[in-house]
mmCIF file with all atom_site columns, C-alpha atoms in Angstrom:
data_model
loop_
_atom_site.group_PDB
_atom_site.id
_atom_site.type_symbol
_atom_site.label_atom_id
_atom_site.label_alt_id
_atom_site.label_comp_id
_atom_site.label_asym_id
_atom_site.label_entity_id
_atom_site.label_seq_id
_atom_site.pdbx_PDB_ins_code
_atom_site.Cartn_x
_atom_site.Cartn_y
_atom_site.Cartn_z
_atom_site.occupancy
_atom_site.B_iso_or_equiv
_atom_site.pdbx_formal_charge
_atom_site.auth_seq_id
_atom_site.auth_comp_id
_atom_site.auth_asym_id
_atom_site.auth_atom_id
_atom_site.pdbx_PDB_model_num
ATOM 1   C CA . ASP A 1 1   ? -53.215 82.713  -54.359 1.00 70.00 ? 1   ASP A CA 1
ATOM 2   C CA . GLN A 1 2   ? -55.008 83.139  -57.569 1.00 79.00 ? 2   GLN A CA 1
ATOM 3   C CA . GLN A 1 3   ? -53.866 86.639  -58.915 1.00 92.00 ? 3   GLN A CA 1
ATOM 4   C CA . VAL A 1 4   ? -56.124 86.464  -61.842 1.00 95.00 ? 4   VAL A CA 1
ATOM 5   C CA . LYS A 1 5   ? -59.703 85.502  -61.396 1.00 95.00 ? 5   LYS A CA 1
ATOM 6   C CA . GLN A 1 6   ? -62.707 85.276  -63.813 1.00 96.00 ? 6   GLN A CA 1
ATOM 7   C CA . ASN A 1 7   ? -65.627 84.566  -61.483 1.00 92.00 ? 7   ASN A CA 1
ATOM 8   C CA . SER A 1 8   ? -68.219 83.584  -64.127 1.00 95.00 ? 8   SER A CA 1
ATOM 9   C CA . PRO A 1 9   ? -67.260 80.285  -65.376 1.00 94.00 ? 9   PRO A CA 1
ATOM 10  C CA . SER A 1 10  ? -70.107 80.453  -68.408 1.00 97.00 ? 10  SER A CA 1
ATOM 11  C CA . LEU A 1 11  ? -72.064 83.129  -70.111 1.00 97.00 ? 11  LEU A CA 1
ATOM 12  C CA . SER A 1 12  ? -75.026 83.019  -72.422 1.00 98.00 ? 12  SER A CA 1
ATOM 13  C CA . VAL A 1 13  ? -75.962 85.731  -74.482 1.00 98.00 ? 13  VAL A CA 1
ATOM 14  C CA . GLN A 1 14  ? -78.360 85.929  -77.701 1.00 98.00 ? 14  GLN A CA 1
ATOM 15  C CA . GLU A 1 15  ? -76.914 86.779  -81.042 1.00 98.00 ? 15  GLU A CA 1
ATOM 16  C CA . GLY A 1 16  ? -76.615 90.453  -81.971 1.00 97.00 ? 16  GLY A CA 1
ATOM 17  C CA . ARG A 1 17  ? -76.499 91.296  -78.129 1.00 98.00 ? 17  ARG A CA 1
ATOM 18  C CA . ILE A 1 18  ? -73.507 92.512  -76.283 1.00 98.00 ? 18  ILE A CA 1
ATOM 19  C CA . SER A 1 19  ? -71.202 90.034  -74.417 1.00 98.00 ? 19  SER A CA 1
ATOM 20  C CA . ILE A 1 20  ? -69.400 91.199  -71.375 1.00 98.00 ? 20  ILE A CA 1
ATOM 21  C CA . LEU A 1 21  ? -66.623 88.859  -69.823 1.00 98.00 ? 21  LEU A CA 1
ATOM 22  C CA . ASN A 1 22  ? -65.070 89.956  -66.609 1.00 98.00 ? 22  ASN A CA 1
ATOM 23  C CA . CYS A 1 23  ? -61.547 89.638  -64.977 1.00 98.00 ? 23  CYS A CA 1
ATOM 24  C CA . ASP A 1 24  ? -60.318 90.711  -61.685 1.00 97.00 ? 24  ASP A CA 1
ATOM 25  C CA . TYR A 1 25  ? -56.567 90.781  -60.521 1.00 97.00 ? 25  TYR A CA 1
ATOM 26  C CA . THR A 1 26  ? -55.045 91.112  -57.193 1.00 95.00 ? 26  THR A CA 1
ATOM 27  C CA . ASN A 1 27  ? -51.455 92.002  -58.232 1.00 93.00 ? 27  ASN A CA 1
ATOM 28  C CA . SER A 1 28  ? -51.323 95.723  -58.977 1.00 92.00 ? 28  SER A CA 1
ATOM 29  C CA . MET A 1 29  ? -47.788 95.500  -60.460 1.00 92.00 ? 29  MET A CA 1
ATOM 30  C CA . PHE A 1 30  ? -49.377 93.677  -63.888 1.00 93.00 ? 30  PHE A CA 1
ATOM 31  C CA . ASP A 1 31  ? -48.331 95.943  -66.762 1.00 90.00 ? 31  ASP A CA 1
ATOM 32  C CA . TYR A 1 32  ? -50.135 94.332  -69.635 1.00 93.00 ? 32  TYR A CA 1
ATOM 33  C CA . PHE A 1 33  ? -53.454 92.405  -69.907 1.00 95.00 ? 33  PHE A CA 1
ATOM 34  C CA . LEU A 1 34  ? -54.364 89.979  -72.826 1.00 95.00 ? 34  LEU A CA 1
ATOM 35  C CA . TRP A 1 35  ? -57.727 88.014  -73.617 1.00 97.00 ? 35  TRP A CA 1
ATOM 36  C CA . TYR A 1 36  ? -57.193 84.629  -75.319 1.00 96.00 ? 36  TYR A CA 1
ATOM 37  C CA . LYS A 1 37  ? -60.053 82.827  -77.192 1.00 96.00 ? 37  LYS A CA 1
ATOM 38  C CA . LYS A 1 38  ? -59.954 79.002  -77.113 1.00 94.00 ? 38  LYS A CA 1
ATOM 39  C CA . TYR A 1 39  ? -62.169 76.586  -79.080 1.00 92.00 ? 39  TYR A CA 1
ATOM 40  C CA . PRO A 1 40  ? -62.401 72.958  -78.237 1.00 86.00 ? 40  PRO A CA 1
ATOM 41  C CA . ALA A 1 41  ? -59.229 70.950  -79.783 1.00 80.00 ? 41  ALA A CA 1
ATOM 42  C CA . GLU A 1 42  ? -57.353 73.874  -80.481 1.00 86.00 ? 42  GLU A CA 1
ATOM 43  C CA . GLY A 1 43  ? -54.816 75.881  -78.726 1.00 90.00 ? 43  GLY A CA 1
ATOM 44  C CA . PRO A 1 44  ? -55.782 79.648  -77.417 1.00 93.00 ? 44  PRO A CA 1
ATOM 45  C CA . THR A 1 45  ? -55.616 82.443  -79.658 1.00 94.00 ? 45  THR A CA 1
ATOM 46  C CA . PHE A 1 46  ? -54.748 85.849  -78.969 1.00 94.00 ? 46  PHE A CA 1
ATOM 47  C CA . LEU A 1 47  ? -57.801 88.431  -79.156 1.00 96.00 ? 47  LEU A CA 1
ATOM 48  C CA . ILE A 1 48  ? -56.727 91.659  -77.792 1.00 96.00 ? 48  ILE A CA 1
ATOM 49  C CA . SER A 1 49  ? -54.451 93.004  -75.303 1.00 94.00 ? 49  SER A CA 1
ATOM 50  C CA . ILE A 1 50  ? -54.055 96.673  -73.127 1.00 95.00 ? 50  ILE A CA 1
ATOM 51  C CA . SER A 1 51  ? -51.356 98.038  -71.434 1.00 93.00 ? 51  SER A CA 1
ATOM 52  C CA . SER A 1 52  ? -51.672 99.226  -67.944 1.00 93.00 ? 52  SER A CA 1
ATOM 53  C CA . ILE A 1 53  ? -51.325 102.909 -69.224 1.00 94.00 ? 53  ILE A CA 1
ATOM 54  C CA . LYS A 1 54  ? -54.665 102.785 -70.969 1.00 95.00 ? 54  LYS A CA 1
ATOM 55  C CA . ASP A 1 55  ? -58.100 102.624 -69.918 1.00 96.00 ? 55  ASP A CA 1
ATOM 56  C CA . LYS A 1 56  ? -59.494 101.251 -73.461 1.00 97.00 ? 56  LYS A CA 1
ATOM 57  C CA . ASN A 1 57  ? -58.407 99.205  -76.476 1.00 97.00 ? 57  ASN A CA 1
ATOM 58  C CA . GLU A 1 58  ? -60.711 98.637  -79.273 1.00 97.00 ? 58  GLU A CA 1
ATOM 59  C CA . ASP A 1 59  ? -60.343 96.372  -82.012 1.00 96.00 ? 59  ASP A CA 1
ATOM 60  C CA . GLY A 1 60  ? -63.340 95.725  -84.452 1.00 97.00 ? 60  GLY A CA 1
ATOM 61  C CA . ARG A 1 61  ? -66.305 94.177  -82.342 1.00 98.00 ? 61  ARG A CA 1
ATOM 62  C CA . PHE A 1 62  ? -63.798 93.592  -79.394 1.00 98.00 ? 62  PHE A CA 1
ATOM 63  C CA . THR A 1 63  ? -63.102 96.345  -76.817 1.00 98.00 ? 63  THR A CA 1
ATOM 64  C CA . VAL A 1 64  ? -61.128 96.001  -73.603 1.00 98.00 ? 64  VAL A CA 1
ATOM 65  C CA . PHE A 1 65  ? -61.774 98.165  -70.641 1.00 98.00 ? 65  PHE A CA 1
ATOM 66  C CA . LEU A 1 66  ? -59.286 98.645  -67.584 1.00 98.00 ? 66  LEU A CA 1
ATOM 67  C CA . ASN A 1 67  ? -60.096 99.821  -64.297 1.00 97.00 ? 67  ASN A CA 1
ATOM 68  C CA . LYS A 1 68  ? -56.751 99.946  -62.288 1.00 95.00 ? 68  LYS A CA 1
ATOM 69  C CA . SER A 1 69  ? -58.059 101.437 -59.297 1.00 95.00 ? 69  SER A CA 1
ATOM 70  C CA . ALA A 1 70  ? -60.526 98.328  -59.172 1.00 96.00 ? 70  ALA A CA 1
ATOM 71  C CA . LYS A 1 71  ? -57.987 96.069  -60.559 1.00 96.00 ? 71  LYS A CA 1
ATOM 72  C CA . HIS A 1 72  ? -60.694 94.848  -63.002 1.00 97.00 ? 72  HIS A CA 1
ATOM 73  C CA . LEU A 1 73  ? -60.962 94.433  -66.834 1.00 97.00 ? 73  LEU A CA 1
ATOM 74  C CA . SER A 1 74  ? -63.844 93.527  -69.073 1.00 98.00 ? 74  SER A CA 1
ATOM 75  C CA . LEU A 1 75  ? -64.033 92.116  -72.692 1.00 98.00 ? 75  LEU A CA 1
ATOM 76  C CA . HIS A 1 76  ? -66.922 93.556  -74.516 1.00 98.00 ? 76  HIS A CA 1
ATOM 77  C CA . ILE A 1 77  ? -68.119 91.853  -77.912 1.00 98.00 ? 77  ILE A CA 1
ATOM 78  C CA . VAL A 1 78  ? -70.571 93.650  -79.799 1.00 97.00 ? 78  VAL A CA 1
ATOM 79  C CA . PRO A 1 79  ? -72.688 92.585  -81.572 1.00 98.00 ? 79  PRO A CA 1
ATOM 80  C CA . SER A 1 80  ? -72.186 88.910  -80.573 1.00 98.00 ? 80  SER A CA 1
ATOM 81  C CA . GLN A 1 81  ? -71.991 86.400  -83.064 1.00 98.00 ? 81  GLN A CA 1
ATOM 82  C CA . PRO A 1 82  ? -72.229 82.223  -82.813 1.00 97.00 ? 82  PRO A CA 1
ATOM 83  C CA . GLY A 1 83  ? -68.820 81.983  -83.913 1.00 96.00 ? 83  GLY A CA 1
ATOM 84  C CA . ASP A 1 84  ? -67.785 83.835  -81.018 1.00 97.00 ? 84  ASP A CA 1
ATOM 85  C CA . SER A 1 85  ? -68.802 80.896  -78.868 1.00 97.00 ? 85  SER A CA 1
ATOM 86  C CA . ALA A 1 86  ? -65.599 79.816  -77.033 1.00 97.00 ? 86  ALA A CA 1
ATOM 87  C CA . VAL A 1 87  ? -63.863 79.666  -73.688 1.00 96.00 ? 87  VAL A CA 1
ATOM 88  C CA . TYR A 1 88  ? -62.283 83.016  -72.928 1.00 97.00 ? 88  TYR A CA 1
ATOM 89  C CA . PHE A 1 89  ? -59.051 83.479  -70.859 1.00 97.00 ? 89  PHE A CA 1
ATOM 90  C CA . CYS A 1 90  ? -57.810 86.704  -69.410 1.00 97.00 ? 90  CYS A CA 1
ATOM 91  C CA . ALA A 1 91  ? -54.083 86.837  -68.710 1.00 95.00 ? 91  ALA A CA 1
ATOM 92  C CA . ALA A 1 92  ? -51.738 89.370  -66.988 1.00 94.00 ? 92  ALA A CA 1
ATOM 93  C CA . LYS A 1 93  ? -47.961 89.836  -67.354 1.00 91.00 ? 93  LYS A CA 1
ATOM 94  C CA . LEU A 1 94  ? -45.295 91.779  -65.645 1.00 87.00 ? 94  LEU A CA 1
ATOM 95  C CA . ALA A 1 95  ? -42.995 93.609  -67.741 1.00 79.00 ? 95  ALA A CA 1
ATOM 96  C CA . ASN A 1 96  ? -39.919 91.789  -68.581 1.00 75.00 ? 96  ASN A CA 1
ATOM 97  C CA . ALA A 1 97  ? -41.446 88.669  -67.151 1.00 77.00 ? 97  ALA A CA 1
ATOM 98  C CA . GLY A 1 98  ? -41.283 85.610  -68.859 1.00 76.00 ? 98  GLY A CA 1
ATOM 99  C CA . LYS A 1 99  ? -44.714 84.241  -68.059 1.00 84.00 ? 99  LYS A CA 1
ATOM 100 C CA . SER A 1 100 ? -48.364 85.076  -68.025 1.00 88.00 ? 100 SER A CA 1
ATOM 101 C CA . THR A 1 101 ? -50.890 84.367  -65.476 1.00 91.00 ? 101 THR A CA 1
ATOM 102 C CA . PHE A 1 102 ? -54.000 83.129  -66.773 1.00 94.00 ? 102 PHE A CA 1
ATOM 103 C CA . GLY A 1 103 ? -57.528 82.842  -65.138 1.00 95.00 ? 103 GLY A CA 1
ATOM 104 C CA . ASP A 1 104 ? -59.683 80.076  -65.123 1.00 93.00 ? 104 ASP A CA 1
ATOM 105 C CA . GLY A 1 105 ? -61.776 81.053  -68.439 1.00 95.00 ? 105 GLY A CA 1
ATOM 106 C CA . THR A 1 106 ? -65.097 82.010  -69.101 1.00 97.00 ? 106 THR A CA 1
ATOM 107 C CA . THR A 1 107 ? -67.345 79.789  -71.488 1.00 97.00 ? 107 THR A CA 1
ATOM 108 C CA . LEU A 1 108 ? -69.296 82.125  -73.834 1.00 98.00 ? 108 LEU A CA 1
ATOM 109 C CA . THR A 1 109 ? -72.040 80.565  -75.944 1.00 98.00 ? 109 THR A CA 1
ATOM 110 C CA . VAL A 1 110 ? -73.901 82.760  -78.390 1.00 98.00 ? 110 VAL A CA 1
ATOM 111 C CA . LYS A 1 111 ? -77.311 81.552  -79.079 1.00 97.00 ? 111 LYS A CA 1
ATOM 112 C CA . PRO A 1 112 ? -78.596 82.112  -82.838 1.00 94.00 ? 112 PRO A CA 1
ATOM 113 C CA . ASP B 2 1   ? -45.932 81.247  -91.740 1.00 65.00 ? 1   ASP B CA 1
ATOM 114 C CA . THR B 2 2   ? -47.443 82.452  -88.436 1.00 68.00 ? 2   THR B CA 1
ATOM 115 C CA . GLU B 2 3   ? -48.286 78.875  -86.947 1.00 90.00 ? 3   GLU B CA 1
ATOM 116 C CA . VAL B 2 4   ? -47.168 76.704  -84.165 1.00 96.00 ? 4   VAL B CA 1
ATOM 117 C CA . THR B 2 5   ? -47.234 73.239  -85.006 1.00 96.00 ? 5   THR B CA 1
ATOM 118 C CA . GLN B 2 6   ? -47.274 70.328  -82.290 1.00 97.00 ? 6   GLN B CA 1
ATOM 119 C CA . THR B 2 7   ? -46.872 66.505  -83.187 1.00 97.00 ? 7   THR B CA 1
ATOM 120 C CA . PRO B 2 8   ? -48.499 64.216  -82.122 1.00 97.00 ? 8   PRO B CA 1
ATOM 121 C CA . LYS B 2 9   ? -52.219 65.232  -81.604 1.00 96.00 ? 9   LYS B CA 1
ATOM 122 C CA . HIS B 2 10  ? -53.148 62.468  -79.502 1.00 96.00 ? 10  HIS B CA 1
ATOM 123 C CA . LEU B 2 11  ? -50.632 60.124  -77.314 1.00 97.00 ? 11  LEU B CA 1
ATOM 124 C CA . VAL B 2 12  ? -51.609 57.265  -75.257 1.00 96.00 ? 12  VAL B CA 1
ATOM 125 C CA . MET B 2 13  ? -48.591 56.056  -73.157 1.00 94.00 ? 13  MET B CA 1
ATOM 126 C CA . GLY B 2 14  ? -48.015 53.539  -70.201 1.00 91.00 ? 14  GLY B CA 1
ATOM 127 C CA . MET B 2 15  ? -46.403 54.289  -66.954 1.00 90.00 ? 15  MET B CA 1
ATOM 128 C CA . THR B 2 16  ? -42.976 52.796  -68.205 1.00 89.00 ? 16  THR B CA 1
ATOM 129 C CA . ASN B 2 17  ? -43.060 54.072  -71.901 1.00 90.00 ? 17  ASN B CA 1
ATOM 130 C CA . LYS B 2 18  ? -40.643 56.872  -72.760 1.00 95.00 ? 18  LYS B CA 1
ATOM 131 C CA . LYS B 2 19  ? -41.917 59.329  -75.538 1.00 96.00 ? 19  LYS B CA 1
ATOM 132 C CA . SER B 2 20  ? -41.578 62.968  -76.921 1.00 97.00 ? 20  SER B CA 1
ATOM 133 C CA . LEU B 2 21  ? -43.700 65.868  -77.711 1.00 98.00 ? 21  LEU B CA 1
ATOM 134 C CA . LYS B 2 22  ? -42.451 68.025  -80.551 1.00 98.00 ? 22  LYS B CA 1
ATOM 135 C CA . CYS B 2 23  ? -43.192 71.673  -81.338 1.00 98.00 ? 23  CYS B CA 1
ATOM 136 C CA . GLU B 2 24  ? -42.394 73.765  -84.068 1.00 97.00 ? 24  GLU B CA 1
ATOM 137 C CA . GLN B 2 25  ? -42.282 77.357  -85.251 1.00 97.00 ? 25  GLN B CA 1
ATOM 138 C CA . HIS B 2 26  ? -40.845 79.345  -88.000 1.00 93.00 ? 26  HIS B CA 1
ATOM 139 C CA . MET B 2 27  ? -41.945 82.982  -86.859 1.00 93.00 ? 27  MET B CA 1
ATOM 140 C CA . GLY B 2 28  ? -38.352 83.834  -85.682 1.00 92.00 ? 28  GLY B CA 1
ATOM 141 C CA . HIS B 2 29  ? -39.815 84.087  -81.930 1.00 93.00 ? 29  HIS B CA 1
ATOM 142 C CA . ARG B 2 30  ? -36.887 83.569  -79.403 1.00 93.00 ? 30  ARG B CA 1
ATOM 143 C CA . ALA B 2 31  ? -38.945 82.533  -76.540 1.00 93.00 ? 31  ALA B CA 1
ATOM 144 C CA . MET B 2 32  ? -40.906 79.220  -76.521 1.00 95.00 ? 32  MET B CA 1
ATOM 145 C CA . TYR B 2 33  ? -43.156 77.641  -73.713 1.00 95.00 ? 33  TYR B CA 1
ATOM 146 C CA . TRP B 2 34  ? -44.710 74.342  -72.538 1.00 97.00 ? 34  TRP B CA 1
ATOM 147 C CA . TYR B 2 35  ? -47.828 74.612  -70.764 1.00 96.00 ? 35  TYR B CA 1
ATOM 148 C CA . LYS B 2 36  ? -50.272 71.712  -69.245 1.00 96.00 ? 36  LYS B CA 1
ATOM 149 C CA . GLN B 2 37  ? -54.155 72.145  -69.461 1.00 93.00 ? 37  GLN B CA 1
ATOM 150 C CA . LYS B 2 38  ? -56.496 69.912  -67.473 1.00 92.00 ? 38  LYS B CA 1
ATOM 151 C CA . ALA B 2 39  ? -60.114 69.993  -68.237 1.00 86.00 ? 39  ALA B CA 1
ATOM 152 C CA . LYS B 2 40  ? -62.009 73.404  -67.437 1.00 83.00 ? 40  LYS B CA 1
ATOM 153 C CA . LYS B 2 41  ? -58.661 74.877  -65.881 1.00 88.00 ? 41  LYS B CA 1
ATOM 154 C CA . PRO B 2 42  ? -56.279 77.694  -67.707 1.00 90.00 ? 42  PRO B CA 1
ATOM 155 C CA . PRO B 2 43  ? -53.073 76.669  -69.101 1.00 92.00 ? 43  PRO B CA 1
ATOM 156 C CA . GLU B 2 44  ? -50.426 75.902  -66.306 1.00 93.00 ? 44  GLU B CA 1
ATOM 157 C CA . LEU B 2 45  ? -46.959 77.172  -67.309 1.00 93.00 ? 45  LEU B CA 1
ATOM 158 C CA . MET B 2 46  ? -44.229 74.446  -67.282 1.00 96.00 ? 46  MET B CA 1
ATOM 159 C CA . PHE B 2 47  ? -40.990 75.762  -68.813 1.00 95.00 ? 47  PHE B CA 1
ATOM 160 C CA . VAL B 2 48  ? -39.969 78.881  -70.743 1.00 94.00 ? 48  VAL B CA 1
ATOM 161 C CA . TYR B 2 49  ? -36.998 78.980  -72.998 1.00 95.00 ? 49  TYR B CA 1
ATOM 162 C CA . SER B 2 50  ? -35.296 82.269  -74.033 1.00 92.00 ? 50  SER B CA 1
ATOM 163 C CA . TYR B 2 51  ? -32.723 82.221  -76.992 1.00 94.00 ? 51  TYR B CA 1
ATOM 164 C CA . GLU B 2 52  ? -32.751 78.391  -76.528 1.00 95.00 ? 52  GLU B CA 1
ATOM 165 C CA . LYS B 2 53  ? -31.783 78.514  -73.028 1.00 95.00 ? 53  LYS B CA 1
ATOM 166 C CA . LEU B 2 54  ? -34.082 77.266  -70.316 1.00 95.00 ? 54  LEU B CA 1
ATOM 167 C CA . SER B 2 55  ? -35.163 80.374  -68.248 1.00 92.00 ? 55  SER B CA 1
ATOM 168 C CA . ILE B 2 56  ? -38.098 79.309  -66.269 1.00 90.00 ? 56  ILE B CA 1
ATOM 169 C CA . ASN B 2 57  ? -38.969 75.924  -64.672 1.00 90.00 ? 57  ASN B CA 1
ATOM 170 C CA . GLU B 2 58  ? -41.843 76.027  -62.736 1.00 90.00 ? 58  GLU B CA 1
ATOM 171 C CA . SER B 2 59  ? -41.001 73.128  -60.374 1.00 89.00 ? 59  SER B CA 1
ATOM 172 C CA . VAL B 2 60  ? -41.900 70.865  -62.880 1.00 94.00 ? 60  VAL B CA 1
ATOM 173 C CA . PRO B 2 61  ? -41.226 67.082  -61.937 1.00 95.00 ? 61  PRO B CA 1
ATOM 174 C CA . SER B 2 62  ? -37.926 65.498  -63.547 1.00 95.00 ? 62  SER B CA 1
ATOM 175 C CA . ARG B 2 63  ? -40.200 62.709  -65.336 1.00 96.00 ? 63  ARG B CA 1
ATOM 176 C CA . PHE B 2 64  ? -40.755 65.865  -67.872 1.00 97.00 ? 64  PHE B CA 1
ATOM 177 C CA . SER B 2 65  ? -37.568 66.762  -69.596 1.00 97.00 ? 65  SER B CA 1
ATOM 178 C CA . PRO B 2 66  ? -37.537 69.826  -72.237 1.00 97.00 ? 66  PRO B CA 1
ATOM 179 C CA . GLU B 2 67  ? -35.381 70.307  -74.725 1.00 97.00 ? 67  GLU B CA 1
ATOM 180 C CA . CYS B 2 68  ? -34.707 73.237  -77.286 1.00 96.00 ? 68  CYS B CA 1
ATOM 181 C CA . PRO B 2 69  ? -32.273 71.891  -80.123 1.00 95.00 ? 69  PRO B CA 1
ATOM 182 C CA . ASN B 2 70  ? -32.674 75.349  -82.049 1.00 93.00 ? 70  ASN B CA 1
ATOM 183 C CA . SER B 2 71  ? -34.577 78.334  -82.229 1.00 91.00 ? 71  SER B CA 1
ATOM 184 C CA . SER B 2 72  ? -37.446 76.739  -83.936 1.00 95.00 ? 72  SER B CA 1
ATOM 185 C CA . LEU B 2 73  ? -38.022 73.486  -82.196 1.00 97.00 ? 73  LEU B CA 1
ATOM 186 C CA . LEU B 2 74  ? -39.005 72.544  -78.694 1.00 98.00 ? 74  LEU B CA 1
ATOM 187 C CA . ASN B 2 75  ? -39.232 69.022  -77.516 1.00 98.00 ? 75  ASN B CA 1
ATOM 188 C CA . LEU B 2 76  ? -40.689 67.639  -74.146 1.00 98.00 ? 76  LEU B CA 1
ATOM 189 C CA . HIS B 2 77  ? -39.314 64.192  -73.093 1.00 98.00 ? 77  HIS B CA 1
ATOM 190 C CA . LEU B 2 78  ? -41.673 61.920  -71.058 1.00 97.00 ? 78  LEU B CA 1
ATOM 191 C CA . HIS B 2 79  ? -40.517 59.104  -68.979 1.00 95.00 ? 79  HIS B CA 1
ATOM 192 C CA . ALA B 2 80  ? -42.340 56.993  -66.078 1.00 93.00 ? 80  ALA B CA 1
ATOM 193 C CA . LEU B 2 81  ? -45.289 59.254  -66.062 1.00 94.00 ? 81  LEU B CA 1
ATOM 194 C CA . GLN B 2 82  ? -48.446 58.898  -63.935 1.00 95.00 ? 82  GLN B CA 1
ATOM 195 C CA . PRO B 2 83  ? -51.949 58.833  -64.703 1.00 95.00 ? 83  PRO B CA 1
ATOM 196 C CA . GLU B 2 84  ? -52.733 62.281  -63.190 1.00 96.00 ? 84  GLU B CA 1
ATOM 197 C CA . ASP B 2 85  ? -50.113 63.648  -65.883 1.00 97.00 ? 85  ASP B CA 1
ATOM 198 C CA . SER B 2 86  ? -52.774 63.044  -68.526 1.00 97.00 ? 86  SER B CA 1
ATOM 199 C CA . ALA B 2 87  ? -53.788 66.316  -70.138 1.00 96.00 ? 87  ALA B CA 1
ATOM 200 C CA . LEU B 2 88  ? -53.526 68.720  -72.995 1.00 95.00 ? 88  LEU B CA 1
ATOM 201 C CA . TYR B 2 89  ? -49.957 69.804  -73.503 1.00 97.00 ? 89  TYR B CA 1
ATOM 202 C CA . LEU B 2 90  ? -49.657 72.898  -75.167 1.00 96.00 ? 90  LEU B CA 1
ATOM 203 C CA . CYS B 2 91  ? -46.643 74.549  -76.833 1.00 97.00 ? 91  CYS B CA 1
ATOM 204 C CA . ALA B 2 92  ? -46.488 78.395  -77.511 1.00 95.00 ? 92  ALA B CA 1
ATOM 205 C CA . SER B 2 93  ? -43.728 80.932  -78.750 1.00 95.00 ? 93  SER B CA 1
ATOM 206 C CA . GLY B 2 94  ? -43.502 84.738  -78.402 1.00 92.00 ? 94  GLY B CA 1
ATOM 207 C CA . LEU B 2 95  ? -41.044 87.194  -79.846 1.00 90.00 ? 95  LEU B CA 1
ATOM 208 C CA . ARG B 2 96  ? -39.026 87.385  -76.562 1.00 85.00 ? 96  ARG B CA 1
ATOM 209 C CA . ALA B 2 97  ? -39.785 86.129  -73.160 1.00 79.00 ? 97  ALA B CA 1
ATOM 210 C CA . GLY B 2 98  ? -39.811 89.450  -71.257 1.00 74.00 ? 98  GLY B CA 1
ATOM 211 C CA . SER B 2 99  ? -41.634 91.093  -74.256 1.00 75.00 ? 99  SER B CA 1
ATOM 212 C CA . ILE B 2 100 ? -45.461 92.197  -73.463 1.00 73.00 ? 100 ILE B CA 1
ATOM 213 C CA . ASN B 2 101 ? -46.131 90.694  -77.002 1.00 80.00 ? 101 ASN B CA 1
ATOM 214 C CA . GLU B 2 102 ? -48.926 88.096  -77.092 1.00 88.00 ? 102 GLU B CA 1
ATOM 215 C CA . GLN B 2 103 ? -48.052 84.347  -77.440 1.00 92.00 ? 103 GLN B CA 1
ATOM 216 C CA . PHE B 2 104 ? -48.830 81.904  -80.214 1.00 94.00 ? 104 PHE B CA 1
ATOM 217 C CA . PHE B 2 105 ? -50.120 78.782  -79.139 1.00 95.00 ? 105 PHE B CA 1
ATOM 218 C CA . GLY B 2 106 ? -50.147 75.274  -81.181 1.00 96.00 ? 106 GLY B CA 1
ATOM 219 C CA . PRO B 2 107 ? -53.140 73.020  -81.148 1.00 95.00 ? 107 PRO B CA 1
ATOM 220 C CA . GLY B 2 108 ? -51.804 70.810  -78.393 1.00 96.00 ? 108 GLY B CA 1
ATOM 221 C CA . THR B 2 109 ? -51.084 67.188  -77.803 1.00 97.00 ? 109 THR B CA 1
ATOM 222 C CA . ARG B 2 110 ? -53.640 65.348  -75.847 1.00 96.00 ? 110 ARG B CA 1
ATOM 223 C CA . LEU B 2 111 ? -51.776 62.934  -73.519 1.00 97.00 ? 111 LEU B CA 1
ATOM 224 C CA . THR B 2 112 ? -53.340 59.707  -71.907 1.00 96.00 ? 112 THR B CA 1
ATOM 225 C CA . VAL B 2 113 ? -51.347 58.108  -69.436 1.00 96.00 ? 113 VAL B CA 1
ATOM 226 C CA . LEU B 2 114 ? -52.575 54.511  -68.656 1.00 93.00 ? 114 LEU B CA 1
#
């Protein structure tokens, strides 16, 4: 049973437009959600996170929205830049748990 | 220093070899992790160390043997691996195992088992 799902394996957007990456989860007990970005031949790097008590968190061009009733979160990147082209992983954590559960990832391509 | 380093970057080994992967961080993090990642798949947790003690083993085969000699170092000893164990092995660290803080990942070791 995959508890965190990213249903779009890939997304292509034009430079300057908005990128929206989606993530769904099944465990309503998750307390914390994180987005990581991964370039080829590198480890994932942390991008932005959101606590389950909030519905929005913003950091520069990156905004994460959380809809607890729908068990859905999304990452908005605006404006998108070619350097944003990478694989984006959504992850979820339970409070006081030692592990994060990752989605399968979405490959974002931003075209110049 | 906000980096997690891993050596070697690439490793090719036969099924009868014994080798070790190394990971180091100097951020004062007390949680360290080993993940395995296959192509086009998410990182798959293998082990979690909390304050140098093994706290999570995700039913990993005994041919993988983790070791945490001190709070900055994490090793993964490999013995009698199978070709299907070929993958990217990622090390990560975090403030504490139970914290909500993010993990910091190393660049990984690309392992090929012949």
